mmCIF file of C-alpha atoms in Angstrom:
data_model
loop_
_atom_site.group_PDB
_atom_site.id
_atom_site.type_symbol
_atom_site.label_atom_id
_atom_site.label_comp_id
_atom_site.label_asym_id
_atom_site.label_seq_id
_atom_site.Cartn_x
_atom_site.Cartn_y
_atom_site.Cartn_z
ATOM 1 C CA UNK A 1 -19.815 -5.603 9.359
ATOM 2 C CA UNK A 2 -20.252 -5.457 12.961
ATOM 3 C CA UNK A 3 -23.171 -4.114 14.529
ATOM 4 C CA UNK A 4 -23.606 -2.300 17.683
ATOM 5 C CA UNK A 5 -25.531 -3.676 20.172
ATOM 6 C CA UNK A 6 -26.930 -2.530 23.679
ATOM 7 C CA UNK A 7 -27.009 -5.262 26.461
ATOM 8 C CA UNK A 8 -28.481 -4.544 29.814
ATOM 9 C CA UNK A 9 -27.526 -7.021 32.455
ATOM 10 C CA UNK A 10 -29.711 -7.968 35.363
ATOM 11 C CA UNK A 11 -27.319 -6.044 38.251
ATOM 12 C CA UNK A 12 -28.005 -3.150 35.810
ATOM 13 C CA UNK A 13 -24.595 -2.666 34.481
ATOM 14 C CA UNK A 14 -25.090 -1.748 30.428
ATOM 15 C CA UNK A 15 -22.919 -2.748 27.976
ATOM 16 C CA UNK A 16 -22.589 -0.907 24.727
ATOM 17 C CA UNK A 17 -20.236 -2.099 21.938
ATOM 18 C CA UNK A 18 -18.519 -2.273 19.283
ATOM 19 C CA UNK A 19 -17.850 1.578 20.209
ATOM 20 C CA UNK A 20 -18.556 3.785 17.672
ATOM 21 C CA UNK A 21 -17.455 8.023 17.935
ATOM 22 C CA UNK A 22 -21.099 9.397 18.032
ATOM 23 C CA UNK A 23 -21.660 6.989 20.872
ATOM 24 C CA UNK A 24 -20.106 9.641 23.000
ATOM 25 C CA UNK A 25 -23.007 11.670 25.152
ATOM 26 C CA UNK A 26 -24.549 11.469 28.602
ATOM 27 C CA UNK A 27 -26.144 8.263 30.138
ATOM 28 C CA UNK A 28 -28.556 8.545 33.082
ATOM 29 C CA UNK A 29 -28.611 5.324 35.181
ATOM 30 C CA UNK A 30 -31.989 5.515 37.117
ATOM 31 C CA UNK A 31 -32.965 3.074 39.948
ATOM 32 C CA UNK A 32 -36.444 3.583 41.646
ATOM 33 C CA UNK A 33 -39.057 1.713 43.936
ATOM 34 C CA UNK A 34 -42.560 2.714 45.431
ATOM 35 C CA UNK A 35 -40.233 4.806 48.094
ATOM 36 C CA UNK A 36 -37.596 7.227 45.940
ATOM 37 C CA UNK A 37 -36.024 7.428 42.672
ATOM 38 C CA UNK A 38 -32.194 8.058 42.427
ATOM 39 C CA UNK A 39 -30.359 9.088 39.132
ATOM 40 C CA UNK A 40 -26.996 9.131 38.403
ATOM 41 C CA UNK A 41 -25.181 10.551 35.418
ATOM 42 C CA UNK A 42 -22.134 9.518 33.211
ATOM 43 C CA UNK A 43 -20.426 11.256 30.309
ATOM 44 C CA UNK A 44 -19.086 9.015 27.999
ATOM 45 C CA UNK A 45 -16.283 10.250 25.521
ATOM 46 C CA UNK A 46 -15.122 7.669 22.490
ATOM 47 C CA UNK A 47 -11.908 8.966 21.012
ATOM 48 C CA UNK A 48 -11.498 8.094 17.269
ATOM 49 C CA UNK A 49 -8.420 5.185 16.795
ATOM 50 C CA UNK A 50 -4.878 6.729 16.506
ATOM 51 C CA UNK A 51 -3.589 6.147 13.309
ATOM 52 C CA UNK A 52 -1.455 7.042 10.872
ATOM 53 C CA UNK A 53 -3.205 6.721 8.190
ATOM 54 C CA UNK A 54 -0.454 8.112 5.520
ATOM 55 C CA UNK A 55 3.150 7.387 6.516
ATOM 56 C CA UNK A 56 6.434 8.730 5.443
ATOM 57 C CA UNK A 57 8.428 6.848 3.080
ATOM 58 C CA UNK A 58 12.804 6.771 3.040
ATOM 59 C CA UNK A 59 13.487 8.940 0.216
ATOM 60 C CA UNK A 60 16.702 9.816 -1.756
ATOM 61 C CA UNK A 61 16.834 13.754 -2.955
ATOM 62 C CA UNK A 62 19.128 15.928 -4.689
ATOM 63 C CA UNK A 63 20.960 18.681 -2.839
ATOM 64 C CA UNK A 64 19.277 22.024 -2.930
ATOM 65 C CA UNK A 65 15.953 20.618 -3.511
ATOM 66 C CA UNK A 66 12.714 19.895 -1.610
ATOM 67 C CA UNK A 67 12.199 16.914 0.421
ATOM 68 C CA UNK A 68 8.044 16.164 1.708
ATOM 69 C CA UNK A 69 7.849 13.828 4.555
ATOM 70 C CA UNK A 70 3.906 12.856 4.746
ATOM 71 C CA UNK A 71 2.407 11.896 8.271
ATOM 72 C CA UNK A 72 -1.507 11.591 8.002
ATOM 73 C CA UNK A 73 -3.350 11.141 11.132
ATOM 74 C CA UNK A 74 -6.655 9.929 12.114
ATOM 75 C CA UNK A 75 -8.205 10.645 15.298
ATOM 76 C CA UNK A 76 -9.427 12.834 18.036
ATOM 77 C CA UNK A 77 -7.561 16.121 19.495
ATOM 78 C CA UNK A 78 -4.285 14.836 17.483
ATOM 79 C CA UNK A 79 -0.646 16.691 18.197
ATOM 80 C CA UNK A 80 1.934 15.807 15.634
ATOM 81 C CA UNK A 81 6.003 16.139 16.220
ATOM 82 C CA UNK A 82 8.607 15.518 14.343
ATOM 83 C CA UNK A 83 12.464 14.146 15.521
ATOM 84 C CA UNK A 84 15.391 13.754 13.192
ATOM 85 C CA UNK A 85 18.042 10.885 15.051
ATOM 86 C CA UNK A 86 16.091 11.211 18.231
ATOM 87 C CA UNK A 87 16.176 15.104 18.759
ATOM 88 C CA UNK A 88 12.800 17.446 18.038
ATOM 89 C CA UNK A 89 12.688 19.010 14.739
ATOM 90 C CA UNK A 90 11.654 23.052 15.058
ATOM 91 C CA UNK A 91 9.484 24.612 12.225
ATOM 92 C CA UNK A 92 11.050 27.889 10.821
ATOM 93 C CA UNK A 93 8.596 28.988 8.721
ATOM 94 C CA UNK A 94 11.267 29.189 5.752
ATOM 95 C CA UNK A 95 13.539 25.934 5.736
ATOM 96 C CA UNK A 96 11.180 23.675 7.887
ATOM 97 C CA UNK A 97 7.632 24.049 7.912
ATOM 98 C CA UNK A 98 4.521 21.484 8.573
ATOM 99 C CA UNK A 99 1.953 21.442 6.608
ATOM 100 C CA UNK A 100 -2.215 21.408 7.912
ATOM 101 C CA UNK A 101 -2.055 17.770 8.027
ATOM 102 C CA UNK A 102 1.187 17.301 9.945
ATOM 103 C CA UNK A 103 3.580 16.608 7.141
ATOM 104 C CA UNK A 104 6.962 17.881 7.237
ATOM 105 C CA UNK A 105 8.599 20.138 4.368
ATOM 106 C CA UNK A 106 12.518 20.396 3.991
ATOM 107 C CA UNK A 107 13.352 22.963 1.475
ATOM 108 C CA UNK A 108 17.135 23.741 0.053
ATOM 109 C CA UNK A 109 18.337 20.452 2.093
ATOM 110 C CA UNK A 110 21.547 19.797 2.703
ATOM 111 C CA UNK A 111 23.905 16.981 3.576
ATOM 112 C CA UNK A 112 23.501 17.854 6.752
ATOM 113 C CA UNK A 113 19.962 17.214 6.648
ATOM 114 C CA UNK A 114 20.123 13.603 6.293
ATOM 115 C CA UNK A 115 19.057 11.206 9.231
ATOM 116 C CA UNK A 116 16.140 9.303 10.922
ATOM 117 C CA UNK A 117 12.998 11.216 10.886
ATOM 118 C CA UNK A 118 9.880 10.405 12.987
ATOM 119 C CA UNK A 119 6.678 11.693 12.973
ATOM 120 C CA UNK A 120 5.219 11.222 16.353
ATOM 121 C CA UNK A 121 1.535 11.151 17.175
ATOM 122 C CA UNK A 122 -0.221 11.494 20.565
ATOM 123 C CA UNK A 123 -3.136 11.722 21.737
ATOM 124 C CA UNK A 124 -3.844 11.733 26.078
ATOM 125 C CA UNK A 125 -1.763 8.648 26.915
ATOM 126 C CA UNK A 126 -1.876 6.923 23.368
ATOM 127 C CA UNK A 127 1.038 7.555 20.731
ATOM 128 C CA UNK A 128 2.023 5.958 17.391
ATOM 129 C CA UNK A 129 5.007 6.995 15.276
ATOM 130 C CA UNK A 130 6.615 6.334 11.513
ATOM 131 C CA UNK A 131 9.893 6.736 10.881
ATOM 132 C CA UNK A 132 11.382 7.245 7.226
ATOM 133 C CA UNK A 133 15.291 7.524 6.245
ATOM 134 C CA UNK A 134 16.006 10.935 4.378
ATOM 135 C CA UNK A 135 19.330 10.868 1.845
ATOM 136 C CA UNK A 136 20.901 13.883 0.128
ATOM 137 C CA UNK A 137 22.604 13.344 -3.093
ATOM 138 C CA UNK A 138 25.320 16.049 -4.591
ATOM 139 C CA UNK A 139 23.962 16.736 -7.862
ATOM 140 C CA UNK A 140 27.109 16.361 -10.126
ATOM 141 C CA UNK A 141 25.531 15.293 -13.377
ATOM 142 C CA UNK A 142 25.229 19.450 -14.693
ATOM 143 C CA UNK A 143 22.193 19.334 -16.812
ATOM 144 C CA UNK A 144 22.390 15.637 -17.613
ATOM 145 C CA UNK A 145 18.873 15.048 -16.383
ATOM 146 C CA UNK A 146 16.055 16.509 -18.429
ATOM 147 C CA UNK A 147 13.681 18.852 -16.606
ATOM 148 C CA UNK A 148 10.304 16.410 -17.389
ATOM 149 C CA UNK A 149 12.673 13.853 -16.213
ATOM 150 C CA UNK A 150 11.547 13.300 -12.423
ATOM 151 C CA UNK A 151 11.193 11.120 -9.694
ATOM 152 C CA UNK A 152 7.290 10.367 -8.239
ATOM 153 C CA UNK A 153 8.198 8.905 -4.803
ATOM 154 C CA UNK A 154 4.392 8.838 -3.449
ATOM 155 C CA UNK A 155 4.307 6.178 -6.610
ATOM 156 C CA UNK A 156 7.562 4.142 -5.875
ATOM 157 C CA UNK A 157 10.694 4.114 -3.652
ATOM 158 C CA UNK A 158 13.406 5.104 -6.069
ATOM 159 C CA UNK A 159 16.044 4.374 -3.903
ATOM 160 C CA UNK A 160 14.808 1.101 -3.706
ATOM 161 C CA UNK A 161 14.218 0.158 -7.655
ATOM 162 C CA UNK A 162 17.685 1.506 -8.525
ATOM 163 C CA UNK A 163 19.051 -1.055 -5.632
ATOM 164 C CA UNK A 164 17.030 -3.858 -7.133
ATOM 165 C CA UNK A 165 18.006 -3.237 -10.255
ATOM 166 C CA UNK A 166 14.721 -2.626 -11.690
ATOM 167 C CA UNK A 167 15.477 0.220 -13.973
ATOM 168 C CA UNK A 168 15.553 -1.596 -16.929
ATOM 169 C CA UNK A 169 12.245 -2.060 -16.358
ATOM 170 C CA UNK A 170 9.637 0.386 -18.159
ATOM 171 C CA UNK A 171 7.253 0.201 -15.799
ATOM 172 C CA UNK A 172 9.313 0.986 -12.427
ATOM 173 C CA UNK A 173 11.423 2.886 -14.237
ATOM 174 C CA UNK A 174 8.957 5.216 -15.580
ATOM 175 C CA UNK A 175 8.105 6.307 -11.549
ATOM 176 C CA UNK A 176 11.708 6.779 -11.191
ATOM 177 C CA UNK A 177 12.886 8.334 -14.002
ATOM 178 C CA UNK A 178 15.920 10.906 -12.475
ATOM 179 C CA UNK A 179 17.111 8.263 -10.018
ATOM 180 C CA UNK A 180 17.386 5.643 -12.841
ATOM 181 C CA UNK A 181 18.902 8.394 -15.384
ATOM 182 C CA UNK A 182 21.625 9.354 -12.749
ATOM 183 C CA UNK A 183 22.323 5.489 -12.070
ATOM 184 C CA UNK A 184 22.881 4.553 -15.516
ATOM 185 C CA UNK A 185 25.191 8.162 -16.071
ATOM 186 C CA UNK A 186 27.007 6.777 -12.855
ATOM 187 C CA UNK A 187 27.451 3.299 -14.368
ATOM 188 C CA UNK A 188 28.596 4.586 -17.819
ATOM 189 C CA UNK A 189 31.118 7.314 -15.831
ATOM 190 C CA UNK A 190 32.939 4.792 -13.425
ATOM 191 C CA UNK A 191 32.489 1.685 -16.257
ATOM 192 C CA UNK A 192 30.186 -0.194 -13.807
ATOM 193 C CA UNK A 193 27.434 -2.746 -14.792
ATOM 194 C CA UNK A 194 24.266 -2.577 -13.720
#
């Protein structure tokens, strides 16, 4: 654990460190002699670290479903904006929404919604960003995937699980039931091994 220290040098300089957000406030420097007294005040504002604590993951979603791209940020007075392929994404309150924590929600996704989505968080002169790919698949399986068989993207990147051929592993496939089932059906349909 790092402990905060206040050190005053012989020339009057005050050193504070490491800074914490509750160090914010007004500091008064007082210099006096027998003849006079001088005071100067300085306001110190300590900003919390700007960090993306929950970043979006690359996801694959079925056409017509909802895509959720989380972007949870720590810091003070943070602004969050989203872009797709470098172009700002404007929430319309219906198809494109942003939650109170800054996450992006895309309803009724279409192939035209595919792309690289970037969460940009900024405060003052500081900024951080995180990027994720969104891929949209056409659901050609009809009712082949049972309704209780769903992906859990918050636990595993299902696109990666399928790509790495981990669907035969019961632990990983349990998080990616829908993706693994569709992959298995495609392989049977086209006679591929995987």
